[in-house]
Short mmCIF file of C-alpha atoms and ligand atoms in Angstrom, two decimals:
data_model
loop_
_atom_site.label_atom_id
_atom_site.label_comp_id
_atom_site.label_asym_id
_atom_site.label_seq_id
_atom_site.Cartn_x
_atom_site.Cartn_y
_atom_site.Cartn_z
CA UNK A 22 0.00 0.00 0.00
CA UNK A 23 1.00 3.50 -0.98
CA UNK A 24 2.44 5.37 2.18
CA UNK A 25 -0.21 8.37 2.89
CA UNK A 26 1.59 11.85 2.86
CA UNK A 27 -2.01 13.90 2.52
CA UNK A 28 -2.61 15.46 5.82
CA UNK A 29 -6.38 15.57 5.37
CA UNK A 30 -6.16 11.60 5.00
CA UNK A 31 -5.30 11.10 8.61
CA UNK A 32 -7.91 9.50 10.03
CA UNK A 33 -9.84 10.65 13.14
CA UNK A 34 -8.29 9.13 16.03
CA UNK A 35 -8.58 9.08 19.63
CA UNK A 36 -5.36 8.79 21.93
CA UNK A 37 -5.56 6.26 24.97
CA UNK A 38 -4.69 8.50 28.12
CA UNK A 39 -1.63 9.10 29.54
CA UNK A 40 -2.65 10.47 32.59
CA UNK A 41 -6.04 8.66 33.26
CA UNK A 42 -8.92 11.10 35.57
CA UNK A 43 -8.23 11.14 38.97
CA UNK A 44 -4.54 9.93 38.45
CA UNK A 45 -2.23 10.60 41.70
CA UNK A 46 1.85 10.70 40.73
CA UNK A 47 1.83 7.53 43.18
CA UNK A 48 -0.53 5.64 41.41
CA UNK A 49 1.25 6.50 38.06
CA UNK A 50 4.58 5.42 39.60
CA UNK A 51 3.43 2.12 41.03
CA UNK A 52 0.44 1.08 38.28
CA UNK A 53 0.37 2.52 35.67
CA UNK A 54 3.53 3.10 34.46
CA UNK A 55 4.70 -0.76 34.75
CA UNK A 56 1.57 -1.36 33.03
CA UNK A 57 2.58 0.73 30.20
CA UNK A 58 5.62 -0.92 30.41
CA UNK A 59 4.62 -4.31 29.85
CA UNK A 60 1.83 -3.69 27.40
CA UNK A 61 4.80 -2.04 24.85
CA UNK A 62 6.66 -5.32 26.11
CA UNK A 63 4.10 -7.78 24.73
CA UNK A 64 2.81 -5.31 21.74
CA UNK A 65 5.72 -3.96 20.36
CA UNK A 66 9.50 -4.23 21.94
CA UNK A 67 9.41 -7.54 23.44
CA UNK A 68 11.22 -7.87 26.87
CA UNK A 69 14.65 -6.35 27.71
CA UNK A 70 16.65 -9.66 29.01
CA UNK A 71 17.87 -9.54 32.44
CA UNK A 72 21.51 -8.48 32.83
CA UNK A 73 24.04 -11.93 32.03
CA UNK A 74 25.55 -14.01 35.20
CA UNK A 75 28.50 -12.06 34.24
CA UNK A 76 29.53 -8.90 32.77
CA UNK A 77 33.69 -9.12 32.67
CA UNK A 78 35.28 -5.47 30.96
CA UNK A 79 38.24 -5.57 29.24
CA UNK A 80 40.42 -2.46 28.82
CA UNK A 81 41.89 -2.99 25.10
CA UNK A 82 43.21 -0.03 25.09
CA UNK A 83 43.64 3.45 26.58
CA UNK A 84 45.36 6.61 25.18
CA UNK A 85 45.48 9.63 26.30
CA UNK A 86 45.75 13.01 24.27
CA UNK A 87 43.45 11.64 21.53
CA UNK A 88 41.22 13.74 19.27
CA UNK A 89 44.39 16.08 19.09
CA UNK A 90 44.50 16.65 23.02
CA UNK A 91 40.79 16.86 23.32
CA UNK A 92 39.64 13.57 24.84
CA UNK A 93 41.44 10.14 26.56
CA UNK A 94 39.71 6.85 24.43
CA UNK A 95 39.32 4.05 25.83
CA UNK A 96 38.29 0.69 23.99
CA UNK A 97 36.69 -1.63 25.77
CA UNK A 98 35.31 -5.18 25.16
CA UNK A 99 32.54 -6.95 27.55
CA UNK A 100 32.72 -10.49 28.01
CA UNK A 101 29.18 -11.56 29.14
CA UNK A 102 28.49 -15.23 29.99
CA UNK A 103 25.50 -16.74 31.05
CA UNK A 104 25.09 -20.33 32.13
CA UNK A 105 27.77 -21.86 29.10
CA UNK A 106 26.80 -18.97 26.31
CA UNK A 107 29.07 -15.85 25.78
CA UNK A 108 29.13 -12.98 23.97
CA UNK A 109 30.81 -9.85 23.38
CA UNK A 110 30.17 -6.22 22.80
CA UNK A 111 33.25 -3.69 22.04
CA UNK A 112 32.55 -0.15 23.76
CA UNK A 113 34.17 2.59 22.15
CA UNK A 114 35.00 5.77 25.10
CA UNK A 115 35.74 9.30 24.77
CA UNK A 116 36.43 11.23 28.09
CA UNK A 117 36.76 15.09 27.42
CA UNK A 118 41.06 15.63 28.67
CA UNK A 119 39.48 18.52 31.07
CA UNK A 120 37.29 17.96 33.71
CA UNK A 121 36.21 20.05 36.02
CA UNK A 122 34.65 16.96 38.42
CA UNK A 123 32.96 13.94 37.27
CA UNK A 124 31.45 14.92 33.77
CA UNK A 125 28.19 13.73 32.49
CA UNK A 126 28.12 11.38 29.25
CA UNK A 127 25.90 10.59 26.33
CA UNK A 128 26.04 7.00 25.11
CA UNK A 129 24.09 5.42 21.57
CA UNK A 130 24.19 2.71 19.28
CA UNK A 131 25.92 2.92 15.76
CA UNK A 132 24.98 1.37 12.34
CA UNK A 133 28.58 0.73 10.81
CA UNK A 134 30.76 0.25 13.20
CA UNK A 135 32.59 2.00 16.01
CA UNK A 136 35.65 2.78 13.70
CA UNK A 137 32.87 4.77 11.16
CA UNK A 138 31.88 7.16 13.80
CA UNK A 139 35.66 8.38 14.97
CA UNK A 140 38.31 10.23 12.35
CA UNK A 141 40.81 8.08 14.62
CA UNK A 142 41.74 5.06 11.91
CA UNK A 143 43.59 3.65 14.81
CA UNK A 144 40.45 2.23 16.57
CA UNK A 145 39.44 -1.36 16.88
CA UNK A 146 36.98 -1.90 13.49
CA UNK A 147 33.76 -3.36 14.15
CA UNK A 148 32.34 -6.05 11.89
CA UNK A 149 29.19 -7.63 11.29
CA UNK A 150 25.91 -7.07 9.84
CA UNK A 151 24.81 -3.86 9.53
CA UNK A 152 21.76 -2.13 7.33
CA UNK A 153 22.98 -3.50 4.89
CA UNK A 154 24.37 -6.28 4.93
CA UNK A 155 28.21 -6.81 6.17
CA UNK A 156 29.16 -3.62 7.42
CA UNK A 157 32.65 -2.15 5.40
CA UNK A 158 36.07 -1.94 7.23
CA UNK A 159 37.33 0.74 5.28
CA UNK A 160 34.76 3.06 6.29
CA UNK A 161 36.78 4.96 9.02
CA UNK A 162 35.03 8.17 9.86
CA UNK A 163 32.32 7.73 7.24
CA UNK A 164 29.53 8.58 10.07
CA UNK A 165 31.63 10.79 12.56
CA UNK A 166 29.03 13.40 11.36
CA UNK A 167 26.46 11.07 13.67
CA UNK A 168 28.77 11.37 16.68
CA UNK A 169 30.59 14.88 15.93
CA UNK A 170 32.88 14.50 19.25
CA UNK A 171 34.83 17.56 19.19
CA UNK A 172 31.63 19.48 19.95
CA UNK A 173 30.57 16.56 22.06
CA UNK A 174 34.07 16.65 24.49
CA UNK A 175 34.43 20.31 23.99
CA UNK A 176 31.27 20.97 25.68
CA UNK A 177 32.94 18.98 28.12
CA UNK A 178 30.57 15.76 28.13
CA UNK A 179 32.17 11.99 27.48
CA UNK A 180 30.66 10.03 24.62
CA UNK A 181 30.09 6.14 24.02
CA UNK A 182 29.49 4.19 21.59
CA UNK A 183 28.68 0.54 20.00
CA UNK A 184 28.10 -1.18 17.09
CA UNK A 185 24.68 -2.38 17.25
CA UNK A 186 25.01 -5.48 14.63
CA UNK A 187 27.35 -6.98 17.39
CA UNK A 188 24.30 -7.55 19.58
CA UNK A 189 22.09 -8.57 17.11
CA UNK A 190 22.05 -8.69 13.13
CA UNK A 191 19.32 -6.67 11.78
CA UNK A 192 17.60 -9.47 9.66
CA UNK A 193 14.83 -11.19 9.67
CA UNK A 194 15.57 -14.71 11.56
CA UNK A 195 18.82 -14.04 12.61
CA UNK A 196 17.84 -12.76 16.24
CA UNK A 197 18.04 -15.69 17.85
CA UNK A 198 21.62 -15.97 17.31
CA UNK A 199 22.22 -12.62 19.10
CA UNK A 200 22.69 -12.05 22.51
CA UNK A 201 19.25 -13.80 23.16
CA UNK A 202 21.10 -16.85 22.58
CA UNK A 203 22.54 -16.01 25.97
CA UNK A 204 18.91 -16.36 27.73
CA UNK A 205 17.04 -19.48 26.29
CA UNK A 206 14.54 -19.81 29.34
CA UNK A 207 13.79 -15.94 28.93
CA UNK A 208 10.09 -14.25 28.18
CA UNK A 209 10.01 -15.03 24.13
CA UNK A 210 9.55 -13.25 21.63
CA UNK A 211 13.06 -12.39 21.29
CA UNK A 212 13.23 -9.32 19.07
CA UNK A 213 15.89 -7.13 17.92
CA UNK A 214 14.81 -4.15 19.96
CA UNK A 215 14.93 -5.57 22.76
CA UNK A 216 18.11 -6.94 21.78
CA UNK A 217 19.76 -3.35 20.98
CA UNK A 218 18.27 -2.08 23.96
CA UNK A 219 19.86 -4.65 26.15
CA UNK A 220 23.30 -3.48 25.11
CA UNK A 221 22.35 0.08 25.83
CA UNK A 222 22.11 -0.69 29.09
CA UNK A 223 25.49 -2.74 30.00
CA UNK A 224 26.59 0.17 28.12
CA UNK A 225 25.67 1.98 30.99
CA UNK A 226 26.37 -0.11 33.74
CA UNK A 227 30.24 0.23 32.18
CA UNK A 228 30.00 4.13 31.95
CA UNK A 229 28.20 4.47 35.71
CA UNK A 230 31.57 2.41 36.63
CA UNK A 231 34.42 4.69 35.08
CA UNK A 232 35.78 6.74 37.83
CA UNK A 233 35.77 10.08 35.55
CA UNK A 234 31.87 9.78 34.51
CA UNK A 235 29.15 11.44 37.29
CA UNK A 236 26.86 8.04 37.14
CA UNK A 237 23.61 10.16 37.59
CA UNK A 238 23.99 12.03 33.95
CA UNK A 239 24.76 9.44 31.97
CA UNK A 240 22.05 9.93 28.83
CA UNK A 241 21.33 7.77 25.92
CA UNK A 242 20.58 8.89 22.50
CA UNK A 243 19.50 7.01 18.95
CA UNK A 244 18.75 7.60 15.17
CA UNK A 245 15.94 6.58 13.55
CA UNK A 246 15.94 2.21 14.42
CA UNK A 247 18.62 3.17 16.83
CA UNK A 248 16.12 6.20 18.20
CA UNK A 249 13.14 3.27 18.94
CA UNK A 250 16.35 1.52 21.06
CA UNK A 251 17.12 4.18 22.82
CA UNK A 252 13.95 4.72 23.80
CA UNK A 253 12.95 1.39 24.37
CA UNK A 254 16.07 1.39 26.77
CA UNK A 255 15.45 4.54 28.16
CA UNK A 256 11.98 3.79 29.34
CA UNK A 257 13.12 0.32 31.08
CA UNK A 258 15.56 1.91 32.76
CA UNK A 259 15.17 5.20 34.95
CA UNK A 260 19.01 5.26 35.67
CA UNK A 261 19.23 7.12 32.85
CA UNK A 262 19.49 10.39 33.22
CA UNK A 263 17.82 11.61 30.07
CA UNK A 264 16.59 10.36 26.75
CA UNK A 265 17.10 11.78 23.11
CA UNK A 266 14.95 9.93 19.91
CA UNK A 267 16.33 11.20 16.70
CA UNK A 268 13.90 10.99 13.70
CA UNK A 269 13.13 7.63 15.34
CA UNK A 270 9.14 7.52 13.53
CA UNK A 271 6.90 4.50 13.44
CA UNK A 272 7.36 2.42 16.44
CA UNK A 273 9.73 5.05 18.11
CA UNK A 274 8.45 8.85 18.62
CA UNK A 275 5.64 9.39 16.49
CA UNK A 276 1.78 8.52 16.74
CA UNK A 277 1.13 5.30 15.24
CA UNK A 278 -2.65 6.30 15.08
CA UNK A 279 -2.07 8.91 12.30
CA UNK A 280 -1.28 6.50 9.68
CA UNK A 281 0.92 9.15 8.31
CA UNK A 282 4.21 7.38 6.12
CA UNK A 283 5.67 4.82 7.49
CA UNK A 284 2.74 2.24 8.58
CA UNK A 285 2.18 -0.78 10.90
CA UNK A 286 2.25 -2.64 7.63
CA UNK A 287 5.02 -1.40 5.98
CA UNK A 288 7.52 -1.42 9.27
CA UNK A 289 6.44 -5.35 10.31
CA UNK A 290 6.85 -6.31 6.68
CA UNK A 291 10.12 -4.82 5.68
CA UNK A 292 11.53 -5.23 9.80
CA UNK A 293 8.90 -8.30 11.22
CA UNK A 294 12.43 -9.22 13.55
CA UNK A 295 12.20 -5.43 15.37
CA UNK A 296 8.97 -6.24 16.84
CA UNK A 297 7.20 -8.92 18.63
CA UNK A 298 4.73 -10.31 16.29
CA UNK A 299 1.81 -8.54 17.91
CA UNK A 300 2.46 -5.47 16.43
CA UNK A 301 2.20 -6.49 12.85
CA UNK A 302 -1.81 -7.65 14.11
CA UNK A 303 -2.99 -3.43 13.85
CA UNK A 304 -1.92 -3.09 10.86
CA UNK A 305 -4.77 -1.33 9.67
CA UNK A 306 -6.60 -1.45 12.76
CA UNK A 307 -3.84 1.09 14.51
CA UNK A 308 -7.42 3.06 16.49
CA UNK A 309 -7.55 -0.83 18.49
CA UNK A 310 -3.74 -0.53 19.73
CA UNK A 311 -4.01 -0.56 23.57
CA UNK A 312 -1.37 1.95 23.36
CA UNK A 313 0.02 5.01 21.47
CA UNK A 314 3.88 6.44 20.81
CA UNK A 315 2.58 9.38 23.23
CA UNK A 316 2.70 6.81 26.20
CA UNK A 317 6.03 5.62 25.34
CA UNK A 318 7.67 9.08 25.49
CA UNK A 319 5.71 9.67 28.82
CA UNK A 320 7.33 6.83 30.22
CA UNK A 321 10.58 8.81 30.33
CA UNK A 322 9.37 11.57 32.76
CA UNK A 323 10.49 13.05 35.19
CA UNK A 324 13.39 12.94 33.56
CA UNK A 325 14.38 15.34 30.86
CA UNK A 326 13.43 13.97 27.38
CA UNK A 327 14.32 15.32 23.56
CA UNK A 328 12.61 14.41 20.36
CA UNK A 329 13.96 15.51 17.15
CA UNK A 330 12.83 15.56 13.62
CA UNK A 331 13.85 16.34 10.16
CA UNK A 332 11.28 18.54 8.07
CA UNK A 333 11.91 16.85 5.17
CA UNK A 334 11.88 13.00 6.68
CA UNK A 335 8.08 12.46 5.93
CA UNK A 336 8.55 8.45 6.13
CA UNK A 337 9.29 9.45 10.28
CA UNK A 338 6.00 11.66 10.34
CA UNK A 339 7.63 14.62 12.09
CA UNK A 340 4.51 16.04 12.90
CA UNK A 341 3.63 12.62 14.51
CA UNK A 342 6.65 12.96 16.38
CA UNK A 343 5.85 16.61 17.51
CA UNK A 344 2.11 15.56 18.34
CA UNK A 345 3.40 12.60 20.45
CA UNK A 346 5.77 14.59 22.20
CA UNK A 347 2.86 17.54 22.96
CA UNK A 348 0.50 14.84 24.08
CA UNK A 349 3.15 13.45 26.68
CA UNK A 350 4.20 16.55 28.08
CA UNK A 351 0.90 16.52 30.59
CA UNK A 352 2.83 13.77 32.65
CA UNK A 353 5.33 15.97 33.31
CA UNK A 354 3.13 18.54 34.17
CA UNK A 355 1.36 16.61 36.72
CA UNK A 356 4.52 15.39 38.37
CA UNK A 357 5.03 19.15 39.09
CA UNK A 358 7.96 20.28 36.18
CA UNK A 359 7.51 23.02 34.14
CA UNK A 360 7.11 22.35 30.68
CA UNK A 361 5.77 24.41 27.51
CA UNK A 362 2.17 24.20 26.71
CA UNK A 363 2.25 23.76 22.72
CA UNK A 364 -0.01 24.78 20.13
CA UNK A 365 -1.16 22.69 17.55
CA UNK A 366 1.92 23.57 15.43
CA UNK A 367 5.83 24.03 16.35
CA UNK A 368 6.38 27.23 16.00
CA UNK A 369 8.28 28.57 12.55
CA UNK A 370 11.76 28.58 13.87
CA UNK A 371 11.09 24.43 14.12
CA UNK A 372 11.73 24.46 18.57
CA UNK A 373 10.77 24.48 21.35
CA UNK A 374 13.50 24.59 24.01
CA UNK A 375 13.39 23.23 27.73
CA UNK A 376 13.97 20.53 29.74
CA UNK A 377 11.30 18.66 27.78
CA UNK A 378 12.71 20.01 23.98
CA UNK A 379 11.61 19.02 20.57
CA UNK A 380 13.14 20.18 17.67
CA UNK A 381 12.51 20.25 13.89
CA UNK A 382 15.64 21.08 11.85
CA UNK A 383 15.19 21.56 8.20
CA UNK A 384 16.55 18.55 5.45
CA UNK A 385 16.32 14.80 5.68
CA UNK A 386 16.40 11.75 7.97
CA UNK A 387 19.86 12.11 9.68
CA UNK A 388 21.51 12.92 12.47
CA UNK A 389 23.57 15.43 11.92
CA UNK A 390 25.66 18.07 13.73
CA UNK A 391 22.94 20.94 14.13
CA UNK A 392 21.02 17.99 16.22
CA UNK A 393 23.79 17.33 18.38
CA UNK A 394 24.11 21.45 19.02
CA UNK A 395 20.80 21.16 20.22
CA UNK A 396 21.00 18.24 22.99
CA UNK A 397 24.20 19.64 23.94
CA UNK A 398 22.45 23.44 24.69
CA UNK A 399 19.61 21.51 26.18
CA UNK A 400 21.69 18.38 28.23
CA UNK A 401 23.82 21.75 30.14
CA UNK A 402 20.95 23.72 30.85
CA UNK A 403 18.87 20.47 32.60
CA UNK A 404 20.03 18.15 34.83
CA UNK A 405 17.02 15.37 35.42
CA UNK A 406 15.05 16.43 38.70
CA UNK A 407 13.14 13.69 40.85
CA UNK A 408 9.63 14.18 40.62
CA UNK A 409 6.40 12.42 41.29
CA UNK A 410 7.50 10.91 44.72
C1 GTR B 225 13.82 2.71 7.70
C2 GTR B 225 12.69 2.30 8.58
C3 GTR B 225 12.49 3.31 9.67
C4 GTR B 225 13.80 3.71 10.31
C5 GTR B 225 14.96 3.72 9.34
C6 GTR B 225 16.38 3.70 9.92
O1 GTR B 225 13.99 1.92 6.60
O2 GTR B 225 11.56 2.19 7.77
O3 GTR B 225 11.57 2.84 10.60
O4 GTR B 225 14.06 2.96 11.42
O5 GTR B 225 14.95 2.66 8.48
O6 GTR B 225 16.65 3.05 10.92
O7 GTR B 225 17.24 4.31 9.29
#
């Protein structure tokens, strides 16, 4: 089926609440947030494994004055076992050289490797499948503009990074031989979000454990497949200290109700290994989904939360995005932070600052280094602030 792009073709929806009448923060906290939680489990993500039997890091190597001064890299590789099965993810560091105290860190998943997302050719390569297909060796820096780490250590916050085809190949029946292989008695489906996810959050077990790093602002950020991790991650666990989605569309930060590019049917047809196979059952019948992107995003208060867009990355349904993000924002309200109170459109300059920001930059589906200027303005203005209890 055609994609629909018409505005006036979005059907009439209604939103299922994300702050129900008569809702106390406590209630929220203890009911219905973990039911949230496991109804994007079973209908979407599938469950996040529990952490391996053992999580051994590896220092690889370590050198200082990298990045032309800038930042110490580390390279790291984690050795998980559990019961007899093992596997490995390789953690690419940056610490900024300066630091004032223990500085805050951003950490994501990467498409091509770790060595396409540093100018440094002397990193460990990743390999793998990526997009698409066997991801390319040669490809040293080819994606730094994803992970633009001057800015990123200038500002003086650490970055980290994985290759996201190490804990899972993106194809269809090849999830079982990721790191799900490690947990053969656990909740199945097995799906590659959850999969991606997982690794996003030994990611930041490692991070909370480097002596430089302030544990409590240690954020995670994704792009697009990467963005619907991230989130995914970010929602299951509160330790992190804030959550960016980056043109992450269907299944990540926009509306699924609006039927508005990228569909139900199109996303479990092309990607039916993302999802549990739920998911692919609304195809066409997205007004009976229990649930709505909205909810997701509200899962991430009261911490600070970013959604981006592209204008031009109609497939993502930035307005969807925008939309979801405005219809989440009344959780935050309610658990007593300030945040904007939208109109029905982002206003022309494409922002709308704060610790609950959304941006719309103009071009395609990327992330590029005018997104990063934006989390980095908005990650040192707001530091997450407890709420609710
Ligand atoms: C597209 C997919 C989107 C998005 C994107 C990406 O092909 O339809 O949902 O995830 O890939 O990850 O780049």
């Amino acid at each position: 089926m055609e994609p629909n792009y018409d505005e006036s073709k979005v059907p009439v929806y209604t939103l299922p609440p994300v702050w129900p009448e008569g809702m106390t923060p406590e209630r929220w906290r203890d009911e219905f947030r973990p039911r949230l939680l496991r109804q994007f489990a079973e209908l979407l993500y599938g469950e996040i494994p529990p952490p391996p039997e053992e999580t051994r890091p590896e220092l690889r190597a370590e050198r200082a004055g990298a990045l032309n001064g800038l930042a110490v890299r580390r390279e790291f590789r984690l050795h998980f076992r559990n019961g007899t099965a093992t596997a490995e993810l390789d953690v690419l560091l940056y610490l900024p050289t300066r630091r004032p105290g223990r500085v805050p860190a951003f950490c994501g998943l990467n498409f091509y490797g770790n060595h396409s997302v540093t100018p440094e050719a002397d990193v460990f390569p990743s390999s793998g499948i990526g997009p698409e297909g066997p991801i390319r060796q040669d490809q040293v820096g080819a994606y730094c503009h994803r992970l633009p780490l001057t800015e990123i250590l200038t500002r003086g916050f650490a970055a980290a990074t994985a290759f996201y085809g190490q804990l899972c190949p993106d194809q269809p029946g090849a999830v079982e031989t990721g790191i799900h292989r490690l947990f053969p008695g656990c909740a199945r489906p097995a799906t590659a979000l959850a999969a991606w996810a997982w690794g996003l959050l030994r990611i930041r077990e490692l991070l909370a454990r480097q002596p430089e790093l302030d544990p409590a602002q240690i954020g995670v950020f994704g792009h697009s497949r990467l963005g619907k991790a991230a989130l995914w991650a970010g929602v299951n666990d509160e330790r992190f200290a804030r959550v960016i989605s980056n043109d992450s569309g269907e299944g990540g930060a926009a509306l699924t109700r609006r039927c508005f590019g990228e569909s139900v049917a199109a996303i479990t047809s092309r990607f039916p290994h993302w999802f549990t196979p739920r998911f692919a059952e609304f195809a066409g019948r997205e007004n009976e989904l229990p649930v709505d992107q909205h909810q997701l995003l509200a899962l991430v208060a009261p911490r600070p939360l970013h959604v981006a867009s592209a204008a031009e990355d109609l497939w993502a349904d930035p307005r969807g995005e925008f939309l979801a993000w405005r219809e989440a924002l009344p959780v935050w309200r309610a658990l007593g932070i300030p945040v904007p109170e939208p109109g029905d459109e982002l206003p022309p300059n494409g922002g709308i600052p704060g610790y609950c920001a959304c941006h719309r930059r103009p071009g395609v589906h990327d992330l590029l280094p005018e997104d990063w200027a934006c989390y980095l303005d908005w990650a040192a203005a707001f530091s997450p602030v407890t709420g609710g209890r």
